[in-house]
PDB file of C-alpha atoms in Angstrom:
ATOM      1  CA  UNK A   1      41.618 -26.830   4.887  1.00  0.00           C
ATOM      2  CA  UNK A   2      41.576 -30.515   4.139  1.00  0.00           C
ATOM      3  CA  UNK A   3      38.671 -32.233   5.864  1.00  0.00           C
ATOM      4  CA  UNK A   4      37.442 -35.762   5.857  1.00  0.00           C
ATOM      5  CA  UNK A   5      34.150 -36.410   7.599  1.00  0.00           C
ATOM      6  CA  UNK A   6      32.772 -39.693   8.828  1.00  0.00           C
ATOM      7  CA  UNK A   7      29.791 -40.594  10.956  1.00  0.00           C
ATOM      8  CA  UNK A   8      31.390 -41.694  14.209  1.00  0.00           C
ATOM      9  CA  UNK A   9      28.682 -44.254  14.919  1.00  0.00           C
ATOM     10  CA  UNK A  10      28.524 -46.625  16.565  1.00  0.00           C
ATOM     11  CA  UNK A  11      26.970 -48.505  13.690  1.00  0.00           C
ATOM     12  CA  UNK A  12      25.484 -51.860  14.600  1.00  0.00           C
ATOM     13  CA  UNK A  13      24.442 -54.493  12.073  1.00  0.00           C
ATOM     14  CA  UNK A  14      23.392 -58.118  12.523  1.00  0.00           C
ATOM     15  CA  UNK A  15      25.669 -60.886  11.364  1.00  0.00           C
ATOM     16  CA  UNK A  16      25.205 -61.592   7.657  1.00  0.00           C
ATOM     17  CA  UNK A  17      23.888 -58.112   6.846  1.00  0.00           C
ATOM     18  CA  UNK A  18      25.499 -55.444   4.692  1.00  0.00           C
ATOM     19  CA  UNK A  19      27.350 -52.717   6.578  1.00  0.00           C
ATOM     20  CA  UNK A  20      27.546 -49.364   4.807  1.00  0.00           C
ATOM     21  CA  UNK A  21      30.174 -46.837   5.866  1.00  0.00           C
ATOM     22  CA  UNK A  22      30.295 -43.355   4.409  1.00  0.00           C
ATOM     23  CA  UNK A  23      32.907 -40.650   4.099  1.00  0.00           C
ATOM     24  CA  UNK A  24      32.845 -37.170   2.593  1.00  0.00           C
ATOM     25  CA  UNK A  25      35.815 -34.965   1.801  1.00  0.00           C
ATOM     26  CA  UNK A  26      36.166 -31.274   1.195  1.00  0.00           C
ATOM     27  CA  UNK A  27      39.131 -30.950  -1.184  1.00  0.00           C
ATOM     28  CA  UNK A  28      38.068 -31.459  -4.796  1.00  0.00           C
ATOM     29  CA  UNK A  29      41.716 -32.056  -5.682  1.00  0.00           C
ATOM     30  CA  UNK A  30      41.768 -35.314  -3.729  1.00  0.00           C
ATOM     31  CA  UNK A  31      43.057 -38.100  -5.930  1.00  0.00           C
ATOM     32  CA  UNK A  32      43.278 -41.311  -3.928  1.00  0.00           C
ATOM     33  CA  UNK A  33      41.012 -42.760  -1.280  1.00  0.00           C
ATOM     34  CA  UNK A  34      41.703 -45.390   1.318  1.00  0.00           C
ATOM     35  CA  UNK A  35      39.838 -47.428   3.891  1.00  0.00           C
ATOM     36  CA  UNK A  36      41.754 -48.620   6.933  1.00  0.00           C
ATOM     37  CA  UNK A  37      40.445 -50.968   9.610  1.00  0.00           C
ATOM     38  CA  UNK A  38      41.559 -50.528  13.196  1.00  0.00           C
ATOM     39  CA  UNK A  39      40.790 -53.055  15.880  1.00  0.00           C
ATOM     40  CA  UNK A  40      40.643 -51.747  19.430  1.00  0.00           C
ATOM     41  CA  UNK A  41      44.146 -51.143  20.750  1.00  0.00           C
ATOM     42  CA  UNK A  42      45.776 -52.017  17.437  1.00  0.00           C
ATOM     43  CA  UNK A  43      47.289 -50.100  14.561  1.00  0.00           C
ATOM     44  CA  UNK A  44      45.387 -49.289  11.352  1.00  0.00           C
ATOM     45  CA  UNK A  45      45.638 -51.721   8.446  1.00  0.00           C
ATOM     46  CA  UNK A  46      44.732 -51.019   4.832  1.00  0.00           C
ATOM     47  CA  UNK A  47      41.746 -52.926   3.481  1.00  0.00           C
ATOM     48  CA  UNK A  48      40.809 -51.029   0.298  1.00  0.00           C
ATOM     49  CA  UNK A  49      41.937 -48.183  -1.905  1.00  0.00           C
ATOM     50  CA  UNK A  50      40.224 -46.564  -4.881  1.00  0.00           C
ATOM     51  CA  UNK A  51      41.100 -43.709  -7.206  1.00  0.00           C
ATOM     52  CA  UNK A  52      38.596 -43.957 -10.075  1.00  0.00           C
ATOM     53  CA  UNK A  53      34.901 -43.172  -9.966  1.00  0.00           C
ATOM     54  CA  UNK A  54      32.702 -46.199  -9.559  1.00  0.00           C
ATOM     55  CA  UNK A  55      32.905 -49.407  -7.605  1.00  0.00           C
ATOM     56  CA  UNK A  56      35.853 -51.562  -6.674  1.00  0.00           C
ATOM     57  CA  UNK A  57      35.280 -54.994  -5.201  1.00  0.00           C
ATOM     58  CA  UNK A  58      37.640 -57.142  -3.147  1.00  0.00           C
ATOM     59  CA  UNK A  59      36.048 -60.192  -1.587  1.00  0.00           C
ATOM     60  CA  UNK A  60      33.311 -59.065   0.790  1.00  0.00           C
ATOM     61  CA  UNK A  61      34.399 -55.431   0.546  1.00  0.00           C
ATOM     62  CA  UNK A  62      33.271 -52.895  -2.056  1.00  0.00           C
ATOM     63  CA  UNK A  63      34.546 -49.342  -2.200  1.00  0.00           C
ATOM     64  CA  UNK A  64      32.458 -46.781  -4.045  1.00  0.00           C
ATOM     65  CA  UNK A  65      33.756 -43.412  -5.194  1.00  0.00           C
ATOM     66  CA  UNK A  66      31.815 -40.426  -6.481  1.00  0.00           C
ATOM     67  CA  UNK A  67      34.169 -37.513  -7.061  1.00  0.00           C
ATOM     68  CA  UNK A  68      31.418 -35.189  -8.262  1.00  0.00           C
ATOM     69  CA  UNK A  69      29.607 -35.569  -4.947  1.00  0.00           C
ATOM     70  CA  UNK A  70      32.858 -35.866  -2.983  1.00  0.00           C
ATOM     71  CA  UNK A  71      32.028 -39.013  -1.152  1.00  0.00           C
ATOM     72  CA  UNK A  72      33.494 -42.447  -0.819  1.00  0.00           C
ATOM     73  CA  UNK A  73      31.815 -45.403   0.830  1.00  0.00           C
ATOM     74  CA  UNK A  74      32.685 -48.897   1.966  1.00  0.00           C
ATOM     75  CA  UNK A  75      30.231 -51.774   1.847  1.00  0.00           C
ATOM     76  CA  UNK A  76      30.887 -54.943   3.789  1.00  0.00           C
ATOM     77  CA  UNK A  77      28.734 -57.843   2.635  1.00  0.00           C
ATOM     78  CA  UNK A  78      27.919 -60.829   4.834  1.00  0.00           C
ATOM     79  CA  UNK A  79      29.200 -58.969   7.888  1.00  0.00           C
ATOM     80  CA  UNK A  80      30.938 -61.098  10.497  1.00  0.00           C
ATOM     81  CA  UNK A  81      31.598 -60.403  14.185  1.00  0.00           C
ATOM     82  CA  UNK A  82      35.295 -60.283  13.255  1.00  0.00           C
ATOM     83  CA  UNK A  83      34.508 -57.176  11.166  1.00  0.00           C
ATOM     84  CA  UNK A  84      33.743 -55.276  14.379  1.00  0.00           C
ATOM     85  CA  UNK A  85      36.305 -52.475  14.380  1.00  0.00           C
ATOM     86  CA  UNK A  86      36.741 -48.796  13.644  1.00  0.00           C
ATOM     87  CA  UNK A  87      36.958 -47.973   9.956  1.00  0.00           C
ATOM     88  CA  UNK A  88      39.054 -44.984   8.960  1.00  0.00           C
ATOM     89  CA  UNK A  89      38.620 -43.153   5.687  1.00  0.00           C
ATOM     90  CA  UNK A  90      41.707 -41.410   4.316  1.00  0.00           C
ATOM     91  CA  UNK A  91      42.333 -39.255   1.255  1.00  0.00           C
ATOM     92  CA  UNK A  92      45.318 -37.643  -0.397  1.00  0.00           C
ATOM     93  CA  UNK A  93      45.983 -35.155  -3.138  1.00  0.00           C
ATOM     94  CA  UNK A  94      48.675 -37.248  -4.776  1.00  0.00           C
ATOM     95  CA  UNK A  95      48.151 -39.380  -7.865  1.00  0.00           C
ATOM     96  CA  UNK A  96      47.365 -43.043  -7.587  1.00  0.00           C
ATOM     97  CA  UNK A  97      50.246 -45.181  -6.467  1.00  0.00           C
ATOM     98  CA  UNK A  98      51.220 -43.026  -3.548  1.00  0.00           C
ATOM     99  CA  UNK A  99      50.223 -43.568   0.057  1.00  0.00           C
ATOM    100  CA  UNK A 100      51.880 -40.426   1.346  1.00  0.00           C
ATOM    101  CA  UNK A 101      50.275 -37.367   2.896  1.00  0.00           C
ATOM    102  CA  UNK A 102      47.048 -38.946   4.002  1.00  0.00           C
ATOM    103  CA  UNK A 103      44.312 -36.967   5.721  1.00  0.00           C
ATOM    104  CA  UNK A 104      42.229 -39.229   7.936  1.00  0.00           C
ATOM    105  CA  UNK A 105      38.664 -39.017   9.089  1.00  0.00           C
ATOM    106  CA  UNK A 106      37.830 -39.670  12.724  1.00  0.00           C
ATOM    107  CA  UNK A 107      36.524 -43.155  11.961  1.00  0.00           C
ATOM    108  CA  UNK A 108      33.254 -45.060  12.206  1.00  0.00           C
ATOM    109  CA  UNK A 109      32.916 -47.710  14.876  1.00  0.00           C
ATOM    110  CA  UNK A 110      31.203 -50.810  13.511  1.00  0.00           C
ATOM    111  CA  UNK A 111      29.737 -53.569  15.665  1.00  0.00           C
ATOM    112  CA  UNK A 112      28.483 -56.773  14.051  1.00  0.00           C
ATOM    113  CA  UNK A 113      26.054 -58.546  16.347  1.00  0.00           C
ATOM    114  CA  UNK A 114      26.073 -62.373  16.366  1.00  0.00           C
TER     115      UNK A 114
ATOM    116  CA  UNK B   1      59.546 -59.946   8.681  1.00  0.00           C
ATOM    117  CA  UNK B   2      58.695 -56.542   7.238  1.00  0.00           C
ATOM    118  CA  UNK B   3      57.672 -54.280  10.074  1.00  0.00           C
ATOM    119  CA  UNK B   4      57.640 -50.920  11.763  1.00  0.00           C
ATOM    120  CA  UNK B   5      58.670 -50.997  15.403  1.00  0.00           C
ATOM    121  CA  UNK B   6      58.121 -48.388  18.079  1.00  0.00           C
ATOM    122  CA  UNK B   7      59.529 -48.084  21.568  1.00  0.00           C
ATOM    123  CA  UNK B   8      58.374 -47.765  24.205  1.00  0.00           C
ATOM    124  CA  UNK B   9      54.849 -49.123  23.763  1.00  0.00           C
ATOM    125  CA  UNK B  10      53.620 -47.497  26.952  1.00  0.00           C
ATOM    126  CA  UNK B  11      55.033 -44.507  28.783  1.00  0.00           C
ATOM    127  CA  UNK B  12      53.876 -42.482  31.768  1.00  0.00           C
ATOM    128  CA  UNK B  13      55.885 -39.357  32.438  1.00  0.00           C
ATOM    129  CA  UNK B  14      55.657 -35.990  34.115  1.00  0.00           C
ATOM    130  CA  UNK B  15      55.299 -32.535  32.658  1.00  0.00           C
ATOM    131  CA  UNK B  16      58.554 -31.099  31.355  1.00  0.00           C
ATOM    132  CA  UNK B  17      60.647 -34.269  31.325  1.00  0.00           C
ATOM    133  CA  UNK B  18      62.150 -34.715  27.862  1.00  0.00           C
ATOM    134  CA  UNK B  19      61.372 -37.988  26.133  1.00  0.00           C
ATOM    135  CA  UNK B  20      62.017 -39.734  22.831  1.00  0.00           C
ATOM    136  CA  UNK B  21      59.846 -42.305  21.118  1.00  0.00           C
ATOM    137  CA  UNK B  22      61.801 -44.374  18.638  1.00  0.00           C
ATOM    138  CA  UNK B  23      60.524 -45.653  15.305  1.00  0.00           C
ATOM    139  CA  UNK B  24      62.358 -48.034  13.007  1.00  0.00           C
ATOM    140  CA  UNK B  25      61.392 -49.756   9.753  1.00  0.00           C
ATOM    141  CA  UNK B  26      63.162 -52.540   7.896  1.00  0.00           C
ATOM    142  CA  UNK B  27      61.523 -52.096   4.483  1.00  0.00           C
ATOM    143  CA  UNK B  28      63.881 -49.447   3.089  1.00  0.00           C
ATOM    144  CA  UNK B  29      60.989 -46.991   2.812  1.00  0.00           C
ATOM    145  CA  UNK B  30      61.787 -43.390   1.981  1.00  0.00           C
ATOM    146  CA  UNK B  31      58.680 -41.897   3.568  1.00  0.00           C
ATOM    147  CA  UNK B  32      58.038 -41.961   7.307  1.00  0.00           C
ATOM    148  CA  UNK B  33      55.436 -40.164   9.348  1.00  0.00           C
ATOM    149  CA  UNK B  34      54.233 -39.629  12.906  1.00  0.00           C
ATOM    150  CA  UNK B  35      50.567 -39.412  13.868  1.00  0.00           C
ATOM    151  CA  UNK B  36      48.711 -38.889  17.084  1.00  0.00           C
ATOM    152  CA  UNK B  37      45.290 -40.374  17.641  1.00  0.00           C
ATOM    153  CA  UNK B  38      42.790 -38.876  20.049  1.00  0.00           C
ATOM    154  CA  UNK B  39      39.153 -39.873  20.619  1.00  0.00           C
ATOM    155  CA  UNK B  40      36.858 -38.191  18.128  1.00  0.00           C
ATOM    156  CA  UNK B  41      39.739 -36.598  16.230  1.00  0.00           C
ATOM    157  CA  UNK B  42      41.109 -39.498  14.265  1.00  0.00           C
ATOM    158  CA  UNK B  43      44.713 -39.681  13.148  1.00  0.00           C
ATOM    159  CA  UNK B  44      46.462 -36.329  12.838  1.00  0.00           C
ATOM    160  CA  UNK B  45      49.866 -35.998  11.266  1.00  0.00           C
ATOM    161  CA  UNK B  46      52.608 -34.481  13.423  1.00  0.00           C
ATOM    162  CA  UNK B  47      55.688 -34.599  11.184  1.00  0.00           C
ATOM    163  CA  UNK B  48      56.782 -36.483   8.131  1.00  0.00           C
ATOM    164  CA  UNK B  49      60.011 -37.203   6.291  1.00  0.00           C
ATOM    165  CA  UNK B  50      60.513 -37.839   2.591  1.00  0.00           C
ATOM    166  CA  UNK B  51      64.045 -39.173   3.035  1.00  0.00           C
ATOM    167  CA  UNK B  52      67.207 -38.814   5.107  1.00  0.00           C
ATOM    168  CA  UNK B  53      67.651 -35.264   6.389  1.00  0.00           C
ATOM    169  CA  UNK B  54      64.333 -34.178   4.816  1.00  0.00           C
ATOM    170  CA  UNK B  55      61.557 -33.497   7.324  1.00  0.00           C
ATOM    171  CA  UNK B  56      58.465 -31.290   7.330  1.00  0.00           C
ATOM    172  CA  UNK B  57      55.612 -30.299   9.580  1.00  0.00           C
ATOM    173  CA  UNK B  58      52.263 -32.005   9.472  1.00  0.00           C
ATOM    174  CA  UNK B  59      49.007 -30.657  10.860  1.00  0.00           C
ATOM    175  CA  UNK B  60      49.897 -30.617  14.583  1.00  0.00           C
ATOM    176  CA  UNK B  61      53.684 -30.107  14.958  1.00  0.00           C
ATOM    177  CA  UNK B  62      53.695 -27.825  18.021  1.00  0.00           C
ATOM    178  CA  UNK B  63      55.627 -29.283  20.932  1.00  0.00           C
ATOM    179  CA  UNK B  64      57.333 -31.998  18.883  1.00  0.00           C
ATOM    180  CA  UNK B  65      60.647 -32.447  17.099  1.00  0.00           C
ATOM    181  CA  UNK B  66      61.893 -35.140  14.745  1.00  0.00           C
ATOM    182  CA  UNK B  67      65.092 -36.116  13.038  1.00  0.00           C
ATOM    183  CA  UNK B  68      65.974 -38.421  10.145  1.00  0.00           C
ATOM    184  CA  UNK B  69      69.663 -39.205  10.238  1.00  0.00           C
ATOM    185  CA  UNK B  70      69.269 -42.741   8.943  1.00  0.00           C
ATOM    186  CA  UNK B  71      66.742 -44.054   6.479  1.00  0.00           C
ATOM    187  CA  UNK B  72      65.367 -46.665   8.842  1.00  0.00           C
ATOM    188  CA  UNK B  73      64.885 -44.488  11.940  1.00  0.00           C
ATOM    189  CA  UNK B  74      62.563 -41.578  12.628  1.00  0.00           C
ATOM    190  CA  UNK B  75      62.468 -40.675  16.339  1.00  0.00           C
ATOM    191  CA  UNK B  76      59.840 -38.364  17.823  1.00  0.00           C
ATOM    192  CA  UNK B  77      61.124 -36.006  20.498  1.00  0.00           C
ATOM    193  CA  UNK B  78      59.054 -34.186  23.107  1.00  0.00           C
ATOM    194  CA  UNK B  79      61.396 -31.608  24.627  1.00  0.00           C
ATOM    195  CA  UNK B  80      58.990 -30.500  27.351  1.00  0.00           C
ATOM    196  CA  UNK B  81      55.914 -32.717  27.408  1.00  0.00           C
ATOM    197  CA  UNK B  82      52.604 -31.312  28.606  1.00  0.00           C
ATOM    198  CA  UNK B  83      49.362 -33.066  29.581  1.00  0.00           C
ATOM    199  CA  UNK B  84      47.740 -32.131  26.261  1.00  0.00           C
ATOM    200  CA  UNK B  85      50.264 -34.410  24.571  1.00  0.00           C
ATOM    201  CA  UNK B  86      48.730 -37.405  26.269  1.00  0.00           C
ATOM    202  CA  UNK B  87      47.730 -39.509  23.295  1.00  0.00           C
ATOM    203  CA  UNK B  88      48.265 -42.650  21.248  1.00  0.00           C
ATOM    204  CA  UNK B  89      51.133 -42.183  18.802  1.00  0.00           C
ATOM    205  CA  UNK B  90      51.699 -44.110  15.585  1.00  0.00           C
ATOM    206  CA  UNK B  91      54.688 -44.173  13.309  1.00  0.00           C
ATOM    207  CA  UNK B  92      54.150 -45.194   9.686  1.00  0.00           C
ATOM    208  CA  UNK B  93      56.243 -45.714   6.576  1.00  0.00           C
ATOM    209  CA  UNK B  94      55.737 -46.231   2.865  1.00  0.00           C
ATOM    210  CA  UNK B  95      57.701 -46.087  -0.371  1.00  0.00           C
ATOM    211  CA  UNK B  96      57.674 -42.747  -2.173  1.00  0.00           C
ATOM    212  CA  UNK B  97      55.966 -44.330  -5.167  1.00  0.00           C
ATOM    213  CA  UNK B  98      54.430 -47.586  -6.187  1.00  0.00           C
ATOM    214  CA  UNK B  99      52.517 -48.436  -3.029  1.00  0.00           C
ATOM    215  CA  UNK B 100      49.036 -47.737  -1.812  1.00  0.00           C
ATOM    216  CA  UNK B 101      49.724 -48.683   1.755  1.00  0.00           C
ATOM    217  CA  UNK B 102      51.228 -46.956   4.745  1.00  0.00           C
ATOM    218  CA  UNK B 103      52.610 -49.490   7.189  1.00  0.00           C
ATOM    219  CA  UNK B 104      51.908 -48.591  10.777  1.00  0.00           C
ATOM    220  CA  UNK B 105      53.848 -49.404  13.892  1.00  0.00           C
ATOM    221  CA  UNK B 106      52.071 -50.902  16.930  1.00  0.00           C
ATOM    222  CA  UNK B 107      51.562 -47.563  18.642  1.00  0.00           C
ATOM    223  CA  UNK B 108      52.890 -45.855  21.761  1.00  0.00           C
ATOM    224  CA  UNK B 109      50.450 -44.845  24.463  1.00  0.00           C
ATOM    225  CA  UNK B 110      51.824 -41.787  26.228  1.00  0.00           C
ATOM    226  CA  UNK B 111      50.441 -40.291  29.419  1.00  0.00           C
ATOM    227  CA  UNK B 112      51.811 -36.973  30.683  1.00  0.00           C
ATOM    228  CA  UNK B 113      50.812 -36.056  34.235  1.00  0.00           C
TER     229      UNK B 113
END
């Protein structure tokens, strides 16, 4: 049974702070890991992906992967009110370079307070 | 503009009345998928298709049908909708290889009374 667990929140942080979002997964065969952002009433959009252990940075976003502990996290530095959204963690068993067959977590709702 | 389109965006129907939600993509993607999203349950895959005439069940296929007669289109069919199929539905597409992103349509909010 593939499972992806996220704290549903809501998570509130003040503007300018670091928001930390966590995700754990059950299938040790998982190969690729994705973070999608979903604004209320909108469709999900990809913001980060990672497939190697360690950190991956893209602007204000950093994804962290620890396959031994089966968790992946997303850090948002200098949080802005426009970052307020639901963040979905997704994993798949396929090698890097494939976005197919994703299993999604239920999402963490983030609110950045001005 | 590269996009995935869905129609209708909103639909209210009654139990048992057959309906089809269309999905079309203009990116020549091989892979297409349908998800439903319910509060607290996240996105759950209903059906997916690897290419024309190739479809397979996802995690929650009961009560749904799909077809893939053309590469660009992947309609979702509810033969006899029930209230437990009230949900937000998303279609998505991606290449088979060489992409990390699934491109999502705008969503279809379905209410079955």
